[in-house]
Each structure stands twice: as structure tokens, then as C-alpha cells.
XYZ file of C-alpha atoms in Angstrom:
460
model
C 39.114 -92.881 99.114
C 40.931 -90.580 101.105
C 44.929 -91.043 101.985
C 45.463 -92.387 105.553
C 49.341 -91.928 105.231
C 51.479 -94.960 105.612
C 51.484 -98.007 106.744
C 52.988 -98.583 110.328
C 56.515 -98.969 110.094
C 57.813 -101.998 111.260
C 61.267 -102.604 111.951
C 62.706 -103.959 108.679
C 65.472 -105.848 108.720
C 68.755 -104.107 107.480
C 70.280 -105.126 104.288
C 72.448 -107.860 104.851
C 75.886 -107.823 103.594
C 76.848 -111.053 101.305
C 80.145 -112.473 101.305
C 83.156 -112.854 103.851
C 84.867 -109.928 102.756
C 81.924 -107.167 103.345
C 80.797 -109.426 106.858
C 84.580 -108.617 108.050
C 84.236 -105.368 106.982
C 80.427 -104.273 107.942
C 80.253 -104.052 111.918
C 77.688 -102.331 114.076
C 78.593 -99.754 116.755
C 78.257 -100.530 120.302
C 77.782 -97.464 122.811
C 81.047 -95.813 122.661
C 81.287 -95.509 119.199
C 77.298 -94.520 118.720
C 78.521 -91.882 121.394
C 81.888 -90.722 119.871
C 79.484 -90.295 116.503
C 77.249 -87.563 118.342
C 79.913 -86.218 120.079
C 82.260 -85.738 117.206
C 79.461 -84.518 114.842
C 78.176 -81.860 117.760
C 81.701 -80.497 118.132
C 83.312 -80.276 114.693
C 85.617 -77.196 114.295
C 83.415 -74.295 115.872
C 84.542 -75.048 119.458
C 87.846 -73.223 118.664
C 87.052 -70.110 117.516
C 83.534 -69.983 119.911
C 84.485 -68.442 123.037
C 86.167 -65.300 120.800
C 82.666 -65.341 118.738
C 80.558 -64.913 122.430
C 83.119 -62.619 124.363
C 81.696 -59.094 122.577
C 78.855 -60.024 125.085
C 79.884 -60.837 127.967
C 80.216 -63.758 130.445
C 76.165 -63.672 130.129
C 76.981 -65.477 127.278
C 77.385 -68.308 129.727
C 73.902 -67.818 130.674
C 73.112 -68.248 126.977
C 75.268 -71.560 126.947
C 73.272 -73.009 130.019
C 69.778 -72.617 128.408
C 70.754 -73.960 125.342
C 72.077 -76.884 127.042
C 68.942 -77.311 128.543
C 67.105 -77.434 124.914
C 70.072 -79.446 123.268
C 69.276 -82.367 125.902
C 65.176 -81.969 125.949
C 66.084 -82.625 121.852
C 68.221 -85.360 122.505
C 65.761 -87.201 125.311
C 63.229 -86.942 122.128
C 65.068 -88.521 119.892
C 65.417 -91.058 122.551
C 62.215 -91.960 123.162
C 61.683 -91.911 119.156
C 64.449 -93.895 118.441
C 63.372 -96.458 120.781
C 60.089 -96.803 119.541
C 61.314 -96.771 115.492
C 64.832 -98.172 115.790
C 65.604 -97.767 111.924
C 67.812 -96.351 110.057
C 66.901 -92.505 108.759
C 66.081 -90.765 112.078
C 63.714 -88.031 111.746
C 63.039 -89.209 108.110
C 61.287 -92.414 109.658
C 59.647 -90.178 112.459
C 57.799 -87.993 110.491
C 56.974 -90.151 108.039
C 55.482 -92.599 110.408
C 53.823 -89.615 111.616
C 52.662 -87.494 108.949
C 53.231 -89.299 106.047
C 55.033 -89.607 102.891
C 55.309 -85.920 102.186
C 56.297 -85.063 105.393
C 59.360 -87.807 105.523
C 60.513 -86.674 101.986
C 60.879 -83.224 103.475
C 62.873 -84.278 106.810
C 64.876 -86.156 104.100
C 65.289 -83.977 101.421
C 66.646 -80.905 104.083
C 68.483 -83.396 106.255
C 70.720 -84.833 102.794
C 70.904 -80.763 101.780
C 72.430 -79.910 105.442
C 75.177 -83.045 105.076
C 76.531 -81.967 101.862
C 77.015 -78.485 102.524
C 78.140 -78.505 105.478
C 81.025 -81.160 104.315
C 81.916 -78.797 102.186
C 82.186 -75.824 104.840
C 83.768 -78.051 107.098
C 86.430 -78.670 104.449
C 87.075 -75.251 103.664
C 87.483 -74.262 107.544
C 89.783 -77.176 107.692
C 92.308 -76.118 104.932
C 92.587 -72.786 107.259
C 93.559 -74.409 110.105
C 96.031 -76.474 107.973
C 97.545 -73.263 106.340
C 99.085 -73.074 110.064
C 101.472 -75.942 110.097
C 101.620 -76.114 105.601
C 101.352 -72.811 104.395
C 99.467 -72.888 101.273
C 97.308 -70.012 100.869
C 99.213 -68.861 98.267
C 98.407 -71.710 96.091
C 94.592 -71.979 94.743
C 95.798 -75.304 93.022
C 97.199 -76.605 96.255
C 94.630 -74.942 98.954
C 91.827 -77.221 96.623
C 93.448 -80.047 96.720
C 93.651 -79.749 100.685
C 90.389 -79.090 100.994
C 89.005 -82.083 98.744
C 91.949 -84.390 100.239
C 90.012 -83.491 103.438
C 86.409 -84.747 101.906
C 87.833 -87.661 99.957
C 89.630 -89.430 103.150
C 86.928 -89.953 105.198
C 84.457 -90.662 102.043
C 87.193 -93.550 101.515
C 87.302 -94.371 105.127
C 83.410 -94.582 105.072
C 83.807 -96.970 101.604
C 86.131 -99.078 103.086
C 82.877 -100.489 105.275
C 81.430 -99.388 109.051
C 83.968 -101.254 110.914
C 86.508 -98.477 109.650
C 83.959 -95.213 109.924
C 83.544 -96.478 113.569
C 87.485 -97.193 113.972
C 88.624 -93.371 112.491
C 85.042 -91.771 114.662
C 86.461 -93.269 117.998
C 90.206 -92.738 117.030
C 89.683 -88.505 116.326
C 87.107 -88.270 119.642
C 90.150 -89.048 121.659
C 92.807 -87.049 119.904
C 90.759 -83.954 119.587
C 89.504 -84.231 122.968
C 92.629 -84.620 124.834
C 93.720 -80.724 123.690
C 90.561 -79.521 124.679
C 89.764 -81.547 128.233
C 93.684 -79.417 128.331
C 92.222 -76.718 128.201
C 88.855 -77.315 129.540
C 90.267 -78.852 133.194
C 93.877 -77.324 133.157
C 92.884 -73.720 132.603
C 90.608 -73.912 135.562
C 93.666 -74.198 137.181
C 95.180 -70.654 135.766
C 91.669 -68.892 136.085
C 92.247 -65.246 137.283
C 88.316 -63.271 137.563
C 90.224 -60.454 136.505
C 90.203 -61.639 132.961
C 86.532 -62.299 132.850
C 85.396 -58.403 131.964
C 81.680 -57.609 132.329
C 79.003 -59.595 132.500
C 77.088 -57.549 130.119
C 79.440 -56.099 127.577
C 76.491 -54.288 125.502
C 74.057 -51.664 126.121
C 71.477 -54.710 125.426
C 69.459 -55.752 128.346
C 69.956 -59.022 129.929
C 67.459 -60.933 127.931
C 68.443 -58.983 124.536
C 72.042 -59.771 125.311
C 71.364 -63.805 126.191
C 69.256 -63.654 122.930
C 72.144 -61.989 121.006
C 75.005 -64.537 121.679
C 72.198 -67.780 121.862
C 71.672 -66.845 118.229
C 75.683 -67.407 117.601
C 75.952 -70.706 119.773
C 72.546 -72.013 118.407
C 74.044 -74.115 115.837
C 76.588 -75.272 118.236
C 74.745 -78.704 118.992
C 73.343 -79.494 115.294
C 74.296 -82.950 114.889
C 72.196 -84.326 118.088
C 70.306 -86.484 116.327
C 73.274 -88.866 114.409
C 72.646 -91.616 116.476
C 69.245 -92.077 115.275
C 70.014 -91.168 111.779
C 72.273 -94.343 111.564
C 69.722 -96.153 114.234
C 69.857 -99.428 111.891
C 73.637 -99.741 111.971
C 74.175 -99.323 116.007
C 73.753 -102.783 118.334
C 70.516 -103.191 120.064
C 69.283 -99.459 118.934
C 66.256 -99.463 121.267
C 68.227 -99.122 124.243
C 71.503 -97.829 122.693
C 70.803 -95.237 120.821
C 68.614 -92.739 123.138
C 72.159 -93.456 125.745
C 74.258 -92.378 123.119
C 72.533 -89.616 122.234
C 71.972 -88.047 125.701
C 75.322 -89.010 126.709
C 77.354 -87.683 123.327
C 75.661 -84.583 123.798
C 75.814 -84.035 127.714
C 79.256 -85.010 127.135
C 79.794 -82.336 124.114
C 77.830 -79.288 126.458
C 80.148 -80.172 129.508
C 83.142 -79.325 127.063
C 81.611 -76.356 125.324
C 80.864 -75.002 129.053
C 84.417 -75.760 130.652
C 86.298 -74.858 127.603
C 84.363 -71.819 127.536
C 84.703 -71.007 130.758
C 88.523 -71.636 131.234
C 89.341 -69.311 128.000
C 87.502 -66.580 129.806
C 89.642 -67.163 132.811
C 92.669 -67.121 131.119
C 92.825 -64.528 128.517
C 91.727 -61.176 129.076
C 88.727 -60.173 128.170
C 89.912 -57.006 125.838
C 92.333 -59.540 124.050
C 89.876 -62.333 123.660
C 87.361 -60.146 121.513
C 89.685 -59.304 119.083
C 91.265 -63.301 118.667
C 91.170 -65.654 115.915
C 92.798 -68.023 118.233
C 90.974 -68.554 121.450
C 92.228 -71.456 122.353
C 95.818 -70.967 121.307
C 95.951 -68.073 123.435
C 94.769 -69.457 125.911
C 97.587 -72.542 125.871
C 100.311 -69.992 125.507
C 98.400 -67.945 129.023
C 98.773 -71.477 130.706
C 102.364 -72.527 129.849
C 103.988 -69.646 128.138
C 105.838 -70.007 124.727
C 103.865 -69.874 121.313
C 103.527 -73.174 120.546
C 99.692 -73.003 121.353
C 98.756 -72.315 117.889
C 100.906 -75.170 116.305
C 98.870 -77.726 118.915
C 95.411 -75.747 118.539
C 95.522 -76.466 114.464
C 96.485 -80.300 115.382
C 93.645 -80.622 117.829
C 91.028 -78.638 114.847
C 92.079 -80.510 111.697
C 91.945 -83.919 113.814
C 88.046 -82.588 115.016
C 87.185 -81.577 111.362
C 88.572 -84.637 110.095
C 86.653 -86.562 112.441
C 83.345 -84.309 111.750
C 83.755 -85.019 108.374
C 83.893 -89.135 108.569
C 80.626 -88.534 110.492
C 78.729 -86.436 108.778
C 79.419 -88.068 105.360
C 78.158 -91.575 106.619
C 75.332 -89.480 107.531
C 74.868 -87.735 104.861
C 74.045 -91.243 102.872
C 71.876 -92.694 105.748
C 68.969 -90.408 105.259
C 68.821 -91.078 101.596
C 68.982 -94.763 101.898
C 66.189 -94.714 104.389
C 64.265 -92.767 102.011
C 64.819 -94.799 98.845
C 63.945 -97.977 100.683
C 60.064 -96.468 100.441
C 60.553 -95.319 96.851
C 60.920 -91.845 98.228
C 64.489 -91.572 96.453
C 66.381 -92.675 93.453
C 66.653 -96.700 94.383
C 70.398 -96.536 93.422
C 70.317 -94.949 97.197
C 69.263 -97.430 98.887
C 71.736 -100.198 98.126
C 74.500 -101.504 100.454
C 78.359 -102.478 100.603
C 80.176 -103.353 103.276
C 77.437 -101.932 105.481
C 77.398 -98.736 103.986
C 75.517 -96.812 101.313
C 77.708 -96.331 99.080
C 76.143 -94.430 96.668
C 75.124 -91.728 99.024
C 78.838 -91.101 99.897
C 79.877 -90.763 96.829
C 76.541 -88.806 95.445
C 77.569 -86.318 98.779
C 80.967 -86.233 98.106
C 81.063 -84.971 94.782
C 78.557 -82.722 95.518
C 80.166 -81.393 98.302
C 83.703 -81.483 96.008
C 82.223 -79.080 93.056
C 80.981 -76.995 95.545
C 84.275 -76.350 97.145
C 85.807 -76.053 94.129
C 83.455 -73.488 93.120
C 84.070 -71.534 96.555
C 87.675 -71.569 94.966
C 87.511 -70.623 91.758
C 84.370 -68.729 91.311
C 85.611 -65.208 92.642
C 81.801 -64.456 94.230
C 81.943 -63.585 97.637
C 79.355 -64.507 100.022
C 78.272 -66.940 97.956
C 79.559 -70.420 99.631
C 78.927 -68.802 103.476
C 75.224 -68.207 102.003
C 74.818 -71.467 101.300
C 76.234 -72.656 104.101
C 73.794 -70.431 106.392
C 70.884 -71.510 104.424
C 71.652 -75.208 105.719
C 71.508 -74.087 109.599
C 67.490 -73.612 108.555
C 67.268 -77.001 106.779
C 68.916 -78.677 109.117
C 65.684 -77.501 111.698
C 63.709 -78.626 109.565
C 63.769 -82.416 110.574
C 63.917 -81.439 113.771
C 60.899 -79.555 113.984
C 58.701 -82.480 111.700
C 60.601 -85.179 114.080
C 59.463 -83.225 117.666
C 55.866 -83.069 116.520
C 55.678 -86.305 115.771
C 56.666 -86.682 119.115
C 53.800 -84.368 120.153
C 51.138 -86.112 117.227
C 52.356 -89.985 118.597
C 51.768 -88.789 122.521
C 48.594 -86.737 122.368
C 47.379 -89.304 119.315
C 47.887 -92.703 122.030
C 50.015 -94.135 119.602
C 52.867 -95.970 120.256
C 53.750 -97.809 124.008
C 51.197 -97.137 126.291
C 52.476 -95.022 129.299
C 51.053 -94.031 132.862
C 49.687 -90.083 133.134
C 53.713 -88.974 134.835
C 55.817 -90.704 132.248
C 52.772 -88.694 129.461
C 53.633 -85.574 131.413
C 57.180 -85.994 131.413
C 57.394 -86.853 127.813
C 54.931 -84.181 126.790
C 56.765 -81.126 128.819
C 60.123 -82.590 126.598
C 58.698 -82.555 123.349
C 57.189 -79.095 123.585
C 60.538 -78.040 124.953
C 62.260 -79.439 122.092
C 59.975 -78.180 119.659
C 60.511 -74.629 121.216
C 64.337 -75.244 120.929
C 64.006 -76.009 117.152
C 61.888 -72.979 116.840
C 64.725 -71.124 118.165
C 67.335 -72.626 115.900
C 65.104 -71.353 112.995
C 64.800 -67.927 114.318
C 68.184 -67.860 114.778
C 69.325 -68.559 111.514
C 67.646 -65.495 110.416
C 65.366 -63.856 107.637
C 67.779 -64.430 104.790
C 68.798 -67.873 105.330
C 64.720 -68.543 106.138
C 63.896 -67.394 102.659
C 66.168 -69.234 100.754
C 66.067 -72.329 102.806
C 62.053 -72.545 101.547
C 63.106 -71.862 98.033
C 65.305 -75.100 98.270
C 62.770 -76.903 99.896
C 60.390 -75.788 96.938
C 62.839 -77.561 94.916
C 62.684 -80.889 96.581
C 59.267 -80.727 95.940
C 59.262 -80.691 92.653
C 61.670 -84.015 92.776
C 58.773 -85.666 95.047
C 56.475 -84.911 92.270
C 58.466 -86.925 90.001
C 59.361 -90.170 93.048
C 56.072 -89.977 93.898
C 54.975 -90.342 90.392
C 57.279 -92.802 89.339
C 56.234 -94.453 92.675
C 52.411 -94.947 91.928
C 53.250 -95.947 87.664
C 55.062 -98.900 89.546
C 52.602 -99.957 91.927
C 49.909 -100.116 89.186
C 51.948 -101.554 86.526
């Protein structure tokens, strides 16, 4: 008898918490703070130092922004309409899983739990620079790893503390870090002079090669679209919540990219702004004079990173729980506290902790930003299996039924999103392609074994 996948996926109910003490402490996000999660995972520390990364090309770089944009919400309308038809917790896990089966969800898992952790860890690391601003310790290894896993460890305890406190410290750092940059963003429209703007092709590439060129460094700019369906089960009435929050916290996050963008290239000159480490700072002492831009500009990054971090590590135990919950992961993943994981975070947390300390103290260069480029392709990965399941549940008849326009409309999306995805893993290029399979060769060799251990204990 051949394998016909899985069954359909109903809408379990989330693990309840037991006691007063975890009820007070487990609470499920309304809108804002299912928003202020995409938004705050989309923009983590990368807005400050973007508009230097893009000026080598040009303003067409703002062309680059715009179609991106364009892909960014097509992916976020997708998850959307998938969300709203599998309102669980695990996101593209549960999509492609529903879609393609067991294999296919361990994969969207196994890559998705990869990206969390390492990325945690490079967030952490970036985050001790921008600290060495206003506590100069990059003199001490001892004291610049303690930082940097004082960064990890906060929001890991914030997260174990329950969801009422992971949504209190996500809405909390979306203001603060947001207030600098809408600063900058509104006010230097304000102090905008053309002159500064240089050419809009600053290469000998030709217009397409040159969009190309800078789309492959802001590609990676809006990972982190799809957190409001990864923690689907733990936001209020996720049907109609979380495709909202997703469009919005990422329509939101592109209109800040775009204006923040914009205003640095209007007020710091162009042959300045290619050589800065600082965009932003420069372009608060352009606006009011003085040098206390890059005392506020480290503020404004260590409060996003902070706040990136107490997102992504919630995520980075959501995924995992989903999968264990099918047998697809260790089962110690899949139990609860306080409305929260709690052995993901702390499985993540270490992980991400001995790799920092290894960036530290190993002396290898290249070694940590490897593995940190490797996890812009797995992080595609789910994104790719979740967008043709889009495609598989639309063309297959599956799911709501919908009139020929609204087929159409969702159709044209998914393809669009599928071709954005496609992008992302062009973009992260040949190297970080190659060793992204080898580690997804590795999670299949630990399916092997769940699987395994799966089928002994449904016979047994």
C-alpha cells in the first residue's frame, strides 16, 4: 500500500497551561503585538548599517528596494491565506507537511530551527559591536563574551518567564527602536539636499545588473516575514489575525527601510556615505550638528537587536514544538510552560551560546560569518516548500472553495512568492547553496532515526 502522506490537519487544540501561576503568565497576542513580532524580527540590526551597504550602487538601489517590497508582501499575503486556512502553530512546518507530507515538513522544520539558532548567535555578536560604543570592551575577550551571551540569555529568560512577558519586551523594543529611526526616516526628509544623492548608477553595470547587484545585499532584509504564522497557535483568533499582522508588520517594516533609506541618501553625501560604518549616525549629526549621533544610533541598534533576539528565540522553539507534536522531533520539544516551549529555548540558546563562544575563542576566521551565510539559504528553504504548497493546495482544489478571480488572484501571488524565494536562494550564493544542502543532508539522517523510532511506536 502506497503512502498517501498525512492525515488532514485539523486544528489541534494548544497545550493548555495548568495552574494559576502559568494561566497569569501564558497570554496570547492580539494584533499589535503579532505585528510588533514581524516587524521587530524583519528589522533586527541590518537597517543601520544598510543604506552604506547599497550606496556603492547608486540610488538605483532604491529601485532594487521597491521590487523587493513588492515580493516581501506577495510572501507575506501567502502566508496569509495559509495561515488562515491552518491556524497552528509551526508555520511553514504545518504547510508543507499538510501538503507534501512528513518528509517535506521535517525539512521546513529542520532548516527553519537551523536559521533561529544561528542567526541568534550573529545577532549577538553584531550586538556586542554596537555596545563597544557606549562600554568599550573590545579589549576584553572575557568581557566581549559575556556581552554577547548576556545578550542571548535575557531574552531566553524573558521568553521563560511565559508569553505574556515575550509579548511585553517585543512591543516595548518596537517602540524604542522605532522612534530613532521614524527620526530619521521623517525628519531627514526635512534636511534632504539632491545634491547628496550622487548617481543613479554608480557602476559600469547596466541597469538591470546593477538592481540585481544591490537586491542580492537587501535580499535578506525581510527574512523573518513569516513569524506570525510560525507562532500562529499562540496569537488570538489566528485566522483573521495573523495574515493582518503579517502584511501589516511587514508593509510597516518596507515603509521604514524605504524612508530611512531614502533620507540617509539625502543627507549625507554620497562620497562619504560609501565609505561609513555609521549611516545613520551620520546622518543625525547632518540633521542637528554635534556628534552625539553615534551615542543615540548604538541605543536605537542594541534596543532592535535585543528586541530581534526575544523574537527570534521564541521562534526558534515554535517550529520544533510543532514538529515533535507529530513525532517528527525529540518529544521533550514539544512540551509547554507558561505558554512557551521551553525546551526549545533553552536547546537554541545553548546552541547558539557555544557557538558564540567558539566565534570568540576559536581564532578561525570566516568561520562563524560562513555559518551564518549558510542560514540565509535554509532559511528559503521553508519558504519555498510553504509557497508551493500554496501552488499544490490551489491548483489541487483543496482547501476553501473560491470563485475563478479570488483563484487568479491567489495563484498570480503564490507564483510571485515562489519567484521571490527563488531569488533569496540565488542570492545567497554558490557557497552558502552548497553547504546549506550538506546540512540539510544531515537532518536527514536524524529523520531516519524519528521516523524510525516513529513507526517501532505505532506498531508496538
Amino acid at each position: 500500500m502506497h503512502d498517501t502522506g498525512p492525515a488532514p490537519l485539523t486544528a489541534p487544540a494548544e497545550d493548555t497551561d495548568h495552574g494559576d501561576q502559568d494561566s497569569r503568565h501564558a497570554r496570547r497576542f492580539g494584533l499589535p503585538i503579532a505585528t510588533a513580532l514581524v516587524m521587530g524580527n524583519i528589522i533586527g540590526g541590518g537597517i543601520f548599517l544598510l543604506p552604506a551597504s547599497v550606496a556603492p550602487f547608486g540610488t538605483v538601489s532604491l529601485v532594487a528596494f521597491g521590487v523587493l517590497t513588492v515580493g516581501a508582501i506577495a510572501l507575506a499575503l501567502v502566508f496569509g491565506r495559509l495561515a488562515h486556512r491552518h491556524p497552528q502553530t509551526g508555520g511553514p512546518y504545518v504547510y508543507a507537511r499538510e501538503a507534501f507530507g512528513d518528509f517535506a515538513g521535517f525539512l521546513a522544520a529542520w532548516s527553519y530551527w537551523i536559521t533561529t539558532w544561528v542567526s541568534n548567535a550573529a545577532l549577538a555578536v553584531a550586538a556586542v559591536g554596537y555596545l563597544d560604543v557606549l562600554l568599550p570592551i573590545h579589549g576584553s575577550t572575557f568581557w566581549t563574551i559575556v556581552a554577547a551571551l548576556s545578550c542571548q540569555w535575557l531574552p531566553a529568560l524573558a521568553n521563560l518567564a511565559g508569553t505574556r512577558y515575550v509579548g511585553a519586551v517585543q512591543l516595548i523594543s518596537t517602540v524604542l527602536k522605532f522612534a530613532p529611526l521614524l527620526l530619521v526616516a521623517v525628519g531627514g526628509l526635512f534636511f534632504f539636499h539632491a545634491d547628496n544623492l550622487g548617481p543613479f548608477r554608480a557602476t559600469n553595470d547596466s541597469p538591470l545588473g546593477a538592481v540585481s547587484a544591490s537586491a542580492a545585499i537587501l535580499l535578506f532584509s525581510y527574512l523573518g516575514v513569516e513569524s506570525a504564522s510560525v507562532s500562529a497557535g499562540e496569537v488570538r483568533d489566528p485566522q483573521r489575525n495573523v495574515g493582518r499582522a503579517t502584511v501589516l508588520g511587514t508593509g510597516l517594516a518596507a515603509l521604514l527601510y524605504l524612508l530611512g533609506t531614502v533620507s540617509v541618501f539625502g543627507t549625507v553625501a554620497h562620497d562619504k556615505l560609501v565609505d561609513s560604518t555609521a549611516p545613520f549616525s551620520d546622518a543625525v549629526n547632518a540633521m542637528f550638528g554635534g556628534t552625539w549621533g553615534g551615542t543615540a544610533v548604538a541605543v536605537a541598534a542594541l534596543v532592535s537587536m535585543v528586541g530581534a533576539l526575544n523574537g527570534w528565540t521564541l521562534l526558534s522553539a515554535q517550529t520544533p514544538y510543532a514538529a515533535a507534536r507529530d513525532g517528527l522531533f525529540p518529544q521533550a520539544f514539544a512540551k509547554k510552560r507558561r505558554g512557551v516551549p521551553t525546551v526549545g529555548v533553552l536547546v537554541a540558546v545553548v546552541l547558539a551560546s557555544l557557538l558564540t563562544v567558539y566565534n570568540y575563542t576559536a581564532g578561525s576566521t570566516g568561520v562563524f560569518e560562513t555559518l551564518v551565510l549558510v542560514t540565509t539559504f535554509t532559511a528559503t528553504v521553508p519558504y519555498l516548500l510553504a509557497t508551493a504548497a500554496q501552488i499544490y493546495f490551489l491548483l489541487s482544489g483543496q482547501g476553501e472553495r473560491v470563485n475563478r478571480s479570488r483563484l487568479a488572484r491567489d495563484m498570480v501571488l503564490a507564483v510571485a512568492a515562489f519567484g521571490f524565494s527563488m531569488w533569496l536562494v540565488g542570492g545567497a550564493g554558490y557557497a552558502a547553496v552548497y553547504q546549506g544542502v550538506l546540512f540539510l543532508f544531515v537532518g536527514v539522517l536524524v529523520y531516519a532515526w524519528m521516523a524510525a523510532r516513529k513507526k517501532r511506536t505505532a506498531t508496538s
